[in-house]
């Protein structure tokens, strides 16, 4: 991840007046000799800004947000812009797979840190993130962005065990500051652990910065000789060499430790640590390389389209390293946020021609093409969980395939030959899909959408499975009435017919509340629901809902097609009228002590009476005495 600038309102005004156009170039610099050979620079690693020209004595330096470390007030709001290269993005192909997850992560980061995030897609498919807020909030958000939106790598750096405490600092403050500054996670062995290896995890750029800072802290504590050399940043690549070969050989020959700032760190200072003789020898060798290159190296400037710069850089800066290794020429490319298209080649005059040829070859080795494909077919081209696309990308991993929502085309980018092959494959898939696929759209009032979907998606899943189609019902927040059906032409038409019938039925559906005294509910339902089942069989399209007895409600709800609900209502009204007519009751006052005689053993007497008079009911808990009083307890 690359931090473009830290700006306050005051520093922004200074920045506008103090930034010189010629200083916006970036030099390709090798990484520290202490790093692994396979650790290659990212896009921004390869192009740090050129160092500022020294000012005459007595002249105060103009504030510059690119080179001056601005110390914002804690109360002020600052803005930082970070860039996540395509190869380091955790969520790729956002339109298909990662957009939801990425948005959730960003919202969570804003909630946790209090910073404001704005995301945008760069031309190279990298992710640009603008973070605004107080300084502490921005730094915390930056660390969260690195850990959650970028792919992570790890590395180790060895320093003497006794130097570990200086990396940690008082109460761990130095370590926390270092982690925030580099957006990495740094693990230092416990005191009882004999290991001198410090583990670092984060992005490649963060690893380089953290290793550099840790080695500087260690160098400051080293009792041996420590020397610092200020060498122009543009000559660092010749000192480190391609893949750090030169600096590695220097350390092996001299026995000194040489720490060269990584390309992402805008510093010119090279730190050499070791015994006095070792340091002196290393300084002499570095000076020799520097003076030879300064004397003999020349530069040429060429124009290369901005869109082709990334092809010259290569994945993680690998192409730049290849050119440096084969030709000994350093290639300097403008930073991503610069509009300049000028590429500078620096090296021996007789090697510049070869390097220039390679630069143009790399720039033109990639192409951008497009395939016409209706946007509704994109999901079928991609396949379930990206299966179809995965088959193509596994064979041609260097080709980037981009689907843009709402556009009837697919964009391909990569090596020219590979793009041609992938284009042919996708065109064949599109032709096949168009010949056997169809789609249609139907209009249904959004209030019925959830009923079409059914409980747990039961209705819509049944239709999809039965007709082998894909049905897209818009979410509630879209407030759209268009339902899209895609799939086999016959299946599309059958699904359309069924969905329209369901929708029509729902549009004609009516809900009616009937007022029926609760005392009649049991009689209407019948024993084990037999009577209400007869009603439902008679009116199968009507749903009859009785209230829970505990609610003591008289409302019985009927729902279904308008005409059927009306018929069912009349039928039930007639049934209730008959019940009212046949439900005459009389209370017979009987002394409480005689109740058991009337009921009989096991209810034998009362059952006998009921067998003669089916509608006769006895309520043993509501008894009227001869005195005329009525007490449930009597």
Coordinates of C-alpha atoms in Angstrom, one line a residue:
X1 CA 0.0 0.0 0.0
X2 CA 1.3 3.5 -0.9
X3 CA 0.6 6.6 1.1
X4 CA 0.4 9.4 -1.4
X5 CA 0.3 12.4 1.0
X6 CA -0.7 13.6 4.4
X7 CA -2.4 17.0 3.9
X8 CA -3.8 19.6 6.2
X9 CA -5.4 22.8 4.8
X10 CA -2.2 24.8 5.6
X11 CA 0.2 22.3 4.2
X12 CA -1.9 21.9 1.1
X13 CA -1.3 25.6 0.2
X14 CA 2.4 25.2 0.9
X15 CA 2.4 22.1 -1.3
X16 CA 0.9 23.9 -4.3
X17 CA 3.5 26.5 -4.2
X18 CA 6.5 24.3 -3.3
X19 CA 6.2 21.2 -5.4
X20 CA 8.3 21.4 -8.5
X21 CA 7.2 19.6 -11.7
X22 CA 10.7 18.1 -12.3
X23 CA 10.7 16.6 -8.8
X24 CA 7.6 14.5 -9.5
X25 CA 9.6 11.7 -11.2
X26 CA 10.4 8.5 -9.4
X27 CA 13.5 6.4 -9.4
X28 CA 13.7 2.6 -9.4
X29 CA 15.6 1.6 -6.3
X30 CA 16.6 -1.9 -5.2
X31 CA 15.6 -3.2 -1.8
X32 CA 17.8 -3.6 1.3
X33 CA 20.5 -6.3 1.2
X34 CA 19.0 -7.8 4.3
X35 CA 15.9 -8.8 2.3
X36 CA 15.1 -12.0 0.4
X37 CA 16.0 -12.1 -3.2
X38 CA 12.4 -12.9 -4.2
X39 CA 11.1 -9.8 -2.4
X40 CA 10.2 -7.5 -5.3
X41 CA 8.9 -3.9 -5.2
X42 CA 5.3 -3.0 -5.7
X43 CA 4.1 -0.4 -8.2
X44 CA 4.8 2.5 -5.8
X45 CA 8.0 0.8 -4.6
X46 CA 9.5 1.1 -8.1
X47 CA 8.8 4.9 -8.4
X48 CA 9.6 6.9 -5.2
X49 CA 9.9 10.7 -5.8
X50 CA 13.3 12.1 -6.7
X51 CA 15.1 13.8 -3.8
X52 CA 14.8 17.6 -3.4
X53 CA 17.7 19.7 -4.5
X54 CA 19.6 21.1 -1.5
X55 CA 18.8 24.7 -0.7
X56 CA 21.4 27.5 -0.2
X57 CA 22.4 28.2 3.3
X58 CA 20.1 30.6 5.1
X59 CA 17.2 29.8 2.9
X60 CA 14.3 28.2 4.6
X61 CA 12.9 25.1 2.9
X62 CA 9.4 25.5 1.4
X63 CA 6.9 23.1 3.0
X64 CA 6.3 20.2 0.8
X65 CA 3.8 17.4 1.6
X66 CA 5.7 14.9 -0.5
X67 CA 9.1 15.3 1.1
X68 CA 8.4 17.0 4.5
X69 CA 7.0 15.0 7.3
X70 CA 4.1 17.1 8.4
X71 CA 3.1 16.9 12.0
X72 CA -0.7 17.6 12.0
X73 CA -2.4 19.0 15.0
X74 CA -4.4 16.3 16.8
X75 CA -7.5 18.3 16.5
X76 CA -7.2 18.9 12.7
X77 CA -8.7 16.7 10.0
X78 CA -6.2 15.2 7.6
X79 CA -6.6 13.2 4.4
X80 CA -4.5 10.3 3.1
X81 CA -4.8 8.5 -0.2
X82 CA -3.7 4.8 -0.3
X83 CA -3.4 2.6 -3.4
X84 CA -3.8 -1.1 -3.3
X85 CA -2.3 -2.7 -6.5
X86 CA -4.4 -5.3 -8.3
X87 CA -2.1 -8.2 -7.4
X88 CA -2.4 -7.3 -3.7
X89 CA -6.2 -6.8 -3.6
X90 CA -8.0 -9.3 -1.3
X91 CA -11.3 -8.7 -3.0
X92 CA -11.0 -8.9 -6.8
X93 CA -13.8 -9.0 -9.5
X94 CA -15.9 -6.8 -7.2
X95 CA -18.9 -6.7 -9.5
X96 CA -19.4 -10.4 -9.2
X97 CA -17.9 -11.7 -6.0
X98 CA -16.3 -9.3 -3.6
X99 CA -18.3 -6.0 -3.5
X100 CA -20.6 -6.9 -0.6
X101 CA -17.8 -8.2 1.6
X102 CA -15.5 -5.3 0.7
X103 CA -18.3 -2.8 1.6
X104 CA -19.0 -4.5 4.9
X105 CA -15.3 -4.4 5.8
X106 CA -15.1 -0.6 5.0
X107 CA -18.2 0.2 7.0
X108 CA -16.7 -1.8 9.9
X109 CA -13.4 0.1 9.7
X110 CA -15.2 3.4 9.7
X111 CA -17.2 2.4 12.7
X112 CA -14.2 1.1 14.6
X113 CA -11.8 4.0 13.9
X114 CA -14.1 7.0 13.3
X115 CA -12.3 7.8 10.0
X116 CA -14.2 8.3 6.7
X117 CA -13.3 6.1 3.7
X118 CA -14.0 6.6 0.0
X119 CA -13.1 3.9 -2.5
X120 CA -12.5 4.2 -6.2
X121 CA -11.1 1.9 -8.9
X122 CA -7.9 3.0 -10.6
X123 CA -7.2 2.5 -14.3
X124 CA -4.9 -0.3 -13.5
X125 CA -7.6 -2.1 -11.6
X126 CA -5.9 -1.2 -8.3
X127 CA -8.0 0.2 -5.5
X128 CA -7.6 3.9 -4.4
X129 CA -8.8 4.6 -0.9
X130 CA -9.1 8.1 0.5
X131 CA -9.2 8.2 4.3
X132 CA -10.2 11.4 6.2
X133 CA -10.3 12.1 9.9
X134 CA -8.1 13.0 12.8
X135 CA -4.5 11.8 12.6
X136 CA -4.9 8.9 15.1
X137 CA -8.1 7.7 13.4
X138 CA -6.5 7.8 9.9
X139 CA -3.5 5.8 11.1
X140 CA -5.7 3.2 12.8
X141 CA -7.9 3.0 9.7
X142 CA -4.7 2.6 7.5
X143 CA -3.6 -0.4 9.6
X144 CA -7.1 -1.9 9.3
X145 CA -7.2 -1.4 5.6
X146 CA -3.8 -3.1 5.1
X147 CA -4.8 -6.1 7.2
X148 CA -8.3 -6.5 5.8
X149 CA -8.3 -5.3 2.2
X150 CA -4.7 -6.3 1.1
X151 CA -3.2 -9.7 0.8
X152 CA -0.7 -10.3 3.6
X153 CA 3.0 -11.5 3.4
X154 CA 5.5 -12.2 6.2
X155 CA 9.2 -11.8 6.7
X156 CA 11.8 -12.0 9.5
X157 CA 14.7 -9.7 10.4
X158 CA 17.5 -10.7 12.6
X159 CA 19.1 -8.2 15.1
X160 CA 21.0 -8.8 18.3
X161 CA 18.8 -10.0 21.2
X162 CA 19.9 -7.1 23.4
X163 CA 18.5 -4.6 20.8
X164 CA 14.9 -6.0 21.0
X165 CA 14.0 -3.8 23.9
X166 CA 14.8 -0.7 22.0
X167 CA 12.4 -1.8 19.2
X168 CA 9.7 -2.3 21.9
X169 CA 10.4 1.0 23.7
X170 CA 9.0 2.2 27.0
X171 CA 5.7 0.4 27.8
X172 CA 5.7 -0.8 24.1
X173 CA 5.1 2.7 22.8
X174 CA 7.9 2.5 20.1
X175 CA 6.5 -0.8 18.8
X176 CA 3.0 0.5 18.6
X177 CA 4.3 3.6 16.8
X178 CA 6.3 1.5 14.4
X179 CA 3.3 -0.8 13.6
X180 CA 1.0 2.2 12.9
X181 CA 3.7 3.9 10.8
X182 CA 4.3 0.8 8.6
X183 CA 0.8 -0.7 8.9
X184 CA 2.3 -4.1 9.9
X185 CA 2.1 -6.6 12.7
X186 CA 5.5 -7.0 14.4
X187 CA 6.1 -10.0 16.7
X188 CA 9.2 -9.8 19.0
X189 CA 10.3 -13.0 20.8
X190 CA 9.8 -13.1 24.6
X191 CA 12.9 -12.4 26.8
X192 CA 13.2 -16.1 27.7
X193 CA 13.1 -17.1 24.0
X194 CA 16.7 -17.3 22.7
X195 CA 15.7 -16.4 19.1
X196 CA 16.9 -13.1 17.7
X197 CA 14.4 -13.2 14.8
X198 CA 11.7 -10.6 14.7
X199 CA 8.6 -11.6 12.6
X200 CA 6.8 -9.0 10.5
X201 CA 3.5 -9.5 8.7
X202 CA 1.7 -7.1 6.3
X203 CA 2.0 -5.9 2.7
X204 CA 5.2 -6.1 0.9
X205 CA 5.7 -2.4 1.1
X206 CA 5.0 -2.4 4.8
X207 CA 7.4 -5.2 5.4
X208 CA 10.2 -3.3 3.7
X209 CA 9.5 -0.1 5.7
X210 CA 9.3 -2.1 9.0
X211 CA 12.6 -4.0 8.3
X212 CA 14.3 -0.8 7.4
X213 CA 13.2 1.0 10.6
X214 CA 14.1 -2.0 12.8
X215 CA 17.6 -2.2 11.3
X216 CA 18.1 1.5 11.8
X217 CA 17.1 1.1 15.5
X218 CA 19.5 -1.8 15.8
X219 CA 22.3 0.2 14.0
X220 CA 21.9 3.0 16.5
X221 CA 22.5 0.7 19.4
X222 CA 25.4 -1.2 17.8
X223 CA 28.6 -0.6 19.6
X224 CA 30.5 -1.1 16.4
X225 CA 31.1 1.6 13.8
X226 CA 28.1 3.1 12.2
X227 CA 28.4 5.3 9.1
X228 CA 25.7 7.1 7.0
X229 CA 26.1 7.9 3.4
X230 CA 23.8 10.3 1.5
X231 CA 23.6 9.1 -2.1
X232 CA 21.0 10.4 -4.6
X233 CA 18.0 8.0 -4.8
X234 CA 18.3 7.5 -8.5
X235 CA 21.7 5.7 -8.0
X236 CA 20.4 3.3 -5.3
X237 CA 19.4 0.7 -7.9
X238 CA 23.0 0.4 -9.0
X239 CA 24.1 -0.1 -5.4
X240 CA 21.6 -2.7 -4.6
X241 CA 21.6 -4.3 -8.0
X242 CA 18.8 -6.4 -9.6
X243 CA 17.2 -8.6 -7.0
X244 CA 19.7 -7.2 -4.4
X245 CA 22.6 -9.1 -5.9
X246 CA 25.2 -6.3 -5.7
X247 CA 24.5 -5.3 -2.1
X248 CA 24.5 -8.9 -1.1
X249 CA 27.9 -9.4 -2.6
X250 CA 29.2 -6.2 -0.9
X251 CA 28.1 -7.4 2.5
X252 CA 29.7 -10.8 1.9
X253 CA 32.9 -9.3 0.7
X254 CA 33.2 -6.7 3.5
X255 CA 31.5 -8.3 6.4
X256 CA 29.6 -5.1 7.0
X257 CA 25.8 -4.7 7.2
X258 CA 24.5 -2.4 4.5
X259 CA 21.0 -1.0 4.9
X260 CA 19.6 0.7 1.8
X261 CA 16.2 2.4 2.1
X262 CA 13.5 0.5 0.1
X263 CA 12.1 2.3 -2.9
X264 CA 8.9 3.1 -1.0
X265 CA 10.9 5.1 1.6
X266 CA 11.9 8.5 0.3
X267 CA 15.3 8.7 2.0
X268 CA 18.8 9.0 0.5
X269 CA 20.7 7.8 3.6
X270 CA 22.5 4.4 3.3
X271 CA 23.5 3.1 6.8
X272 CA 26.6 0.8 7.1
X273 CA 27.3 -1.0 10.3
X274 CA 30.3 -3.2 11.3
X275 CA 33.9 -3.2 12.4
X276 CA 35.8 0.0 11.4
X277 CA 37.8 -1.7 8.7
X278 CA 34.7 -3.5 7.4
X279 CA 32.7 -0.2 7.3
X280 CA 35.5 1.7 5.6
X281 CA 35.9 -1.0 2.9
X282 CA 32.1 -1.0 2.3
X283 CA 32.0 2.8 2.0
X284 CA 34.9 2.7 -0.5
X285 CA 33.1 0.1 -2.6
X286 CA 29.8 2.0 -2.5
X287 CA 31.5 5.3 -3.4
X288 CA 33.2 3.6 -6.3
X289 CA 29.9 2.3 -7.7
X290 CA 28.3 5.7 -7.2
X291 CA 31.1 7.7 -8.8
X292 CA 31.4 5.4 -11.8
X293 CA 27.7 5.5 -12.5
X294 CA 27.5 9.3 -12.0
X295 CA 30.4 9.8 -14.4
X296 CA 29.5 7.2 -17.1
X297 CA 25.7 6.8 -16.9
X298 CA 23.6 8.9 -19.2
X299 CA 19.8 9.2 -19.5
X300 CA 17.3 9.1 -22.3
X301 CA 13.6 10.1 -21.9
X302 CA 10.9 8.4 -23.9
X303 CA 7.1 8.7 -24.1
X304 CA 5.1 5.6 -23.2
X305 CA 1.3 5.7 -22.8
X306 CA 0.3 5.9 -19.1
X307 CA -1.9 2.8 -19.6
X308 CA 1.1 0.8 -20.6
X309 CA 3.4 1.8 -17.7
X310 CA 2.1 -1.2 -15.6
X311 CA 3.3 -3.6 -18.3
X312 CA 6.8 -2.1 -18.1
X313 CA 6.8 -2.4 -14.3
X314 CA 5.5 -6.0 -14.3
X315 CA 4.0 -7.9 -11.4
X316 CA 5.5 -6.5 -8.2
X317 CA 8.1 -4.6 -10.2
X318 CA 9.6 -7.8 -11.6
X319 CA 10.0 -6.6 -15.2
X320 CA 12.0 -3.6 -14.0
X321 CA 14.3 -5.9 -12.1
X322 CA 14.7 -8.1 -15.2
X323 CA 15.7 -5.1 -17.4
X324 CA 18.2 -3.9 -14.7
X325 CA 19.6 -7.5 -14.5
X326 CA 20.0 -8.0 -18.2
X327 CA 21.1 -4.5 -19.3
X328 CA 22.4 -2.8 -16.1
X329 CA 20.0 0.1 -16.9
X330 CA 17.6 1.6 -14.4
X331 CA 14.1 2.5 -15.6
X332 CA 12.4 5.4 -13.8
X333 CA 8.6 5.7 -14.3
X334 CA 6.4 8.6 -13.0
X335 CA 4.3 7.8 -10.0
X336 CA 0.8 6.5 -10.5
X337 CA -0.9 9.7 -9.4
X338 CA 1.2 11.7 -12.0
X339 CA -0.2 12.5 -15.4
X340 CA 3.3 12.4 -17.0
X341 CA 4.0 9.7 -19.6
X342 CA 7.8 10.3 -19.7
X343 CA 9.9 7.2 -18.8
X344 CA 13.6 7.8 -18.1
X345 CA 16.3 5.2 -18.7
X346 CA 19.6 5.7 -16.8
X347 CA 22.7 3.6 -17.5
X348 CA 25.8 3.0 -19.7
X349 CA 25.4 4.6 -23.2
X350 CA 26.1 1.3 -25.0
X351 CA 23.4 -0.5 -23.0
X352 CA 20.6 2.1 -23.3
X353 CA 19.5 0.8 -26.8
X354 CA 18.9 -2.7 -25.5
X355 CA 17.0 -1.5 -22.5
X356 CA 14.9 0.8 -24.6
X357 CA 14.0 -2.1 -26.9
X358 CA 12.9 -4.1 -23.9
X359 CA 10.8 -1.3 -22.5
X360 CA 9.0 -0.9 -25.8
X361 CA 8.6 -4.7 -26.1
X362 CA 7.1 -4.9 -22.7
X363 CA 4.8 -1.9 -23.2
X364 CA 3.5 -3.4 -26.5
X365 CA 3.4 -7.0 -25.3
X366 CA 0.0 -6.5 -23.7
X367 CA -3.3 -5.5 -25.3
X368 CA -6.8 -4.6 -24.3
X369 CA -9.7 -6.1 -26.2
X370 CA -13.5 -6.6 -25.7
X371 CA -16.1 -9.2 -26.4
X372 CA -19.8 -8.2 -27.1
X373 CA -22.0 -10.0 -24.7
X374 CA -25.5 -9.0 -23.4
X375 CA -25.1 -8.0 -19.7
X376 CA -27.8 -10.5 -18.7
X377 CA -25.5 -13.3 -20.0
X378 CA -22.5 -12.3 -17.9
X379 CA -23.5 -14.4 -14.9
X380 CA -23.9 -17.5 -17.1
X381 CA -20.5 -16.9 -18.7
X382 CA -19.0 -16.6 -15.2
X383 CA -20.8 -19.7 -14.0
X384 CA -21.8 -20.9 -10.6
X385 CA -19.2 -19.6 -8.1
X386 CA -17.0 -18.5 -11.0
X387 CA -16.5 -22.1 -12.3
X388 CA -16.6 -21.3 -16.0
X389 CA -14.3 -18.3 -15.7
X390 CA -11.9 -20.3 -13.5
X391 CA -11.4 -22.8 -16.3
X392 CA -10.3 -20.0 -18.7
X393 CA -8.1 -18.1 -16.2
X394 CA -6.3 -21.3 -15.0
X395 CA -5.1 -21.8 -18.6
X396 CA -4.4 -18.1 -19.2
X397 CA -3.6 -16.6 -15.8
X398 CA -2.0 -13.5 -17.2
X399 CA -5.3 -12.4 -18.8
X400 CA -7.5 -10.1 -16.7
X401 CA -11.2 -10.5 -17.5
X402 CA -13.5 -7.7 -16.4
X403 CA -17.3 -7.7 -16.4
X404 CA -19.0 -4.3 -15.9
X405 CA -22.6 -4.3 -14.6
X406 CA -25.0 -2.9 -17.1
X407 CA -22.6 -2.9 -20.0
X408 CA -23.0 -5.3 -23.0
X409 CA -19.3 -6.1 -23.2
X410 CA -16.5 -8.0 -21.5
X411 CA -13.1 -6.4 -21.3
X412 CA -9.9 -8.5 -21.7
X413 CA -6.4 -7.4 -20.8
X414 CA -3.1 -9.2 -21.0
X415 CA -0.4 -10.6 -23.3
X416 CA -1.6 -10.2 -26.9
X417 CA -1.5 -13.9 -27.9
X418 CA -3.2 -15.0 -24.6
X419 CA -5.9 -12.3 -25.1
X420 CA -6.7 -13.6 -28.6
X421 CA -7.1 -17.1 -27.3
X422 CA -9.3 -16.1 -24.4
X423 CA -11.4 -13.8 -26.7
X424 CA -12.1 -16.8 -29.0
X425 CA -13.1 -19.0 -26.0
X426 CA -15.5 -16.4 -24.6
X427 CA -17.0 -15.6 -28.0
X428 CA -17.8 -19.3 -28.4
X429 CA -19.5 -19.4 -25.0
X430 CA -21.5 -16.3 -25.8
X431 CA -22.6 -17.7 -29.2
X432 CA -23.7 -20.9 -27.5
X433 CA -25.6 -19.2 -24.7
X434 CA -27.4 -16.9 -27.1
X435 CA -28.5 -19.9 -29.2
X436 CA -30.0 -21.7 -26.3
X437 CA -30.8 -19.1 -23.7
X438 CA -33.6 -16.5 -23.4
X439 CA -34.9 -14.0 -21.0
X440 CA -38.0 -12.0 -20.2
X441 CA -39.2 -9.5 -17.7
X442 CA -42.6 -9.3 -16.0
X443 CA -44.1 -6.5 -13.9
X444 CA -45.4 -7.4 -10.5
X445 CA -46.3 -5.0 -7.7
X446 CA -43.4 -5.1 -5.1
X447 CA -45.9 -5.8 -2.3
X448 CA -46.4 -9.2 -3.7
X449 CA -42.7 -10.1 -4.2
X450 CA -42.3 -11.7 -0.8
X451 CA -45.3 -13.9 -1.4
X452 CA -43.8 -15.0 -4.7
X453 CA -40.6 -15.9 -2.9
X454 CA -42.5 -17.8 -0.2
X455 CA -41.3 -18.7 3.2
X456 CA -37.6 -19.4 3.1
X457 CA -37.7 -19.0 -0.7
X458 CA -39.8 -22.2 -1.0
X459 CA -42.0 -20.9 -3.9
X460 CA -39.3 -19.3 -6.0
X461 CA -36.9 -22.2 -5.5
X462 CA -39.6 -24.7 -6.6
X463 CA -40.2 -22.6 -9.8
X464 CA -36.4 -22.3 -10.5
X465 CA -35.9 -26.1 -10.0
X466 CA -39.0 -27.1 -12.0
X467 CA -38.3 -24.9 -15.0
X468 CA -34.5 -24.8 -14.9
X469 CA -34.4 -21.0 -14.9
X470 CA -32.9 -18.2 -13.0
X471 CA -35.3 -15.7 -11.5
X472 CA -34.2 -12.3 -10.2
X473 CA -36.6 -10.5 -7.9
X474 CA -35.3 -7.0 -7.0
X475 CA -34.6 -6.4 -3.3
X476 CA -37.1 -4.1 -1.4
X477 CA -34.7 -1.1 -1.4
X478 CA -34.8 -1.0 -5.2
X479 CA -38.5 -0.4 -5.3
X480 CA -38.7 -2.0 -8.7
X481 CA -41.6 -4.0 -10.1
X482 CA -39.5 -5.8 -12.8
X483 CA -38.9 -9.5 -12.3
X484 CA -36.3 -11.0 -14.7
X485 CA -36.4 -14.7 -15.8
X486 CA -33.4 -16.2 -17.6
X487 CA -32.7 -19.7 -18.9
X488 CA -34.0 -22.2 -21.5
X489 CA -36.6 -20.5 -23.8
X490 CA -39.3 -23.0 -22.9
X491 CA -38.5 -22.9 -19.2
X492 CA -38.6 -19.1 -19.3
X493 CA -42.1 -19.1 -20.8
X494 CA -43.4 -21.7 -18.4
X495 CA -41.9 -19.9 -15.4
X496 CA -43.3 -16.6 -16.7
X497 CA -46.8 -18.1 -17.0
X498 CA -46.7 -19.6 -13.4
X499 CA -45.4 -16.4 -11.8
X500 CA -48.0 -14.2 -13.6
X501 CA -50.8 -16.6 -12.4
X502 CA -49.5 -16.4 -8.9
X503 CA -49.3 -12.6 -9.1
X504 CA -52.8 -12.4 -10.6
X505 CA -54.2 -14.6 -7.8
X506 CA -52.5 -12.4 -5.2
X507 CA -53.9 -9.2 -6.8
X508 CA -57.4 -10.7 -6.6
X509 CA -56.8 -11.9 -3.1
X510 CA -58.9 -10.5 -0.3
X511 CA -58.7 -10.7 3.5
X512 CA -61.9 -10.5 5.5
X513 CA -62.5 -10.6 9.2
X514 CA -65.7 -12.3 10.4
X515 CA -67.1 -11.6 13.9
X516 CA -68.1 -14.9 15.4
X517 CA -68.5 -15.3 19.1
X518 CA -65.6 -17.3 20.6
X519 CA -68.1 -19.8 22.2
X520 CA -68.9 -21.1 18.7
X521 CA -65.3 -21.5 17.6
X522 CA -64.9 -25.0 19.0
X523 CA -68.1 -26.1 17.4
X524 CA -67.0 -24.7 14.0
X525 CA -63.6 -26.4 14.2
X526 CA -65.1 -29.7 15.4
X527 CA -63.4 -32.6 17.1
X528 CA -59.8 -32.9 15.8
X529 CA -60.6 -30.2 13.2
X530 CA -63.0 -32.4 11.3
X531 CA -65.7 -29.7 10.7
X532 CA -63.3 -26.9 9.6
X533 CA -61.6 -29.4 7.3
X534 CA -64.9 -29.9 5.5
X535 CA -65.2 -26.1 5.1
X536 CA -61.6 -25.9 3.7
X537 CA -62.3 -28.8 1.3
X538 CA -65.4 -27.0 0.1
X539 CA -63.3 -23.8 -0.4
X540 CA -59.7 -25.0 -1.0
X541 CA -58.4 -21.6 -2.1
X542 CA -59.6 -19.9 1.2
X543 CA -57.3 -19.8 4.2
X544 CA -59.3 -19.8 7.5
X545 CA -57.5 -18.6 10.6
X546 CA -59.0 -18.9 14.1
X547 CA -57.6 -16.8 17.0
X548 CA -55.8 -18.5 19.9
X549 CA -58.4 -19.3 22.7
X550 CA -56.2 -17.4 25.1
X551 CA -56.7 -14.2 23.2
X552 CA -60.5 -14.4 23.8
X553 CA -61.0 -12.8 20.4
X554 CA -64.2 -13.1 18.2
X555 CA -62.3 -12.4 14.9
X556 CA -62.0 -15.2 12.4
X557 CA -59.9 -14.3 9.4
X558 CA -60.6 -15.5 5.8
X559 CA -58.0 -15.0 3.0
X560 CA -58.2 -16.0 -0.6
X561 CA -59.6 -15.0 -4.0
X562 CA -62.3 -12.4 -3.7
X563 CA -65.2 -14.5 -5.0
X564 CA -64.2 -17.6 -3.0
X565 CA -63.9 -15.5 0.2
X566 CA -67.4 -14.1 -0.3
X567 CA -68.8 -17.6 -0.8
X568 CA -67.0 -19.0 2.2
X569 CA -68.2 -16.0 4.3
X570 CA -71.9 -16.6 3.4
X571 CA -71.5 -20.4 4.1
X572 CA -70.0 -19.7 7.6
X573 CA -72.6 -17.0 8.4
X574 CA -75.3 -19.5 7.7
X575 CA -73.6 -22.1 9.9
X576 CA -73.3 -19.6 12.8
X577 CA -76.9 -18.6 12.4
X578 CA -78.0 -22.2 12.8
X579 CA -75.8 -22.6 15.8
X580 CA -77.3 -19.5 17.4
X581 CA -80.8 -20.8 16.7
X582 CA -80.0 -24.2 18.2
X583 CA -77.9 -22.9 21.1
X584 CA -80.7 -22.2 23.7
X585 CA -79.5 -22.8 27.2
X586 CA -81.0 -22.8 30.7
X587 CA -79.3 -22.9 34.1
X588 CA -80.7 -25.5 36.6
X589 CA -79.8 -24.6 40.2
X590 CA -78.6 -27.7 42.0
X591 CA -77.0 -27.9 45.4
X592 CA -73.2 -28.5 45.2
X593 CA -73.4 -31.7 47.3
X594 CA -75.5 -33.3 44.6
X595 CA -73.2 -32.6 41.7
X596 CA -71.3 -35.9 42.1
X597 CA -74.6 -37.8 41.9
X598 CA -75.6 -36.1 38.7
X599 CA -72.2 -36.6 37.1
X600 CA -72.0 -40.2 38.2
X601 CA -69.0 -42.5 38.6
X602 CA -66.5 -41.7 35.8
X603 CA -69.2 -39.3 34.3
X604 CA -71.5 -42.2 33.5
X605 CA -74.8 -40.3 34.4
X606 CA -73.9 -37.1 32.5
X607 CA -72.8 -39.1 29.5
X608 CA -76.1 -40.9 29.4
X609 CA -78.0 -37.6 29.4
X610 CA -75.7 -36.2 26.6
X611 CA -76.4 -39.3 24.5
X612 CA -80.0 -38.2 24.4
X613 CA -79.4 -34.5 24.1
X614 CA -76.3 -33.9 22.1
X615 CA -76.4 -30.2 22.5
X616 CA -76.8 -30.3 26.3
X617 CA -73.8 -28.9 28.2
X618 CA -73.2 -28.8 31.9
X619 CA -70.8 -26.3 33.5
X620 CA -70.0 -27.7 37.0
X621 CA -68.0 -24.7 38.0
X622 CA -70.9 -22.2 37.6
X623 CA -73.7 -23.2 39.9
X624 CA -76.7 -21.2 40.9
X625 CA -78.0 -22.0 44.5
X626 CA -81.6 -22.1 45.6
X627 CA -81.0 -18.8 47.4
X628 CA -80.5 -17.2 44.0
X629 CA -76.9 -16.3 44.5
X630 CA -74.3 -17.4 42.0
X631 CA -70.8 -18.3 43.1
X632 CA -68.3 -20.5 41.2
X633 CA -66.9 -21.8 44.5
X634 CA -70.3 -23.0 45.8

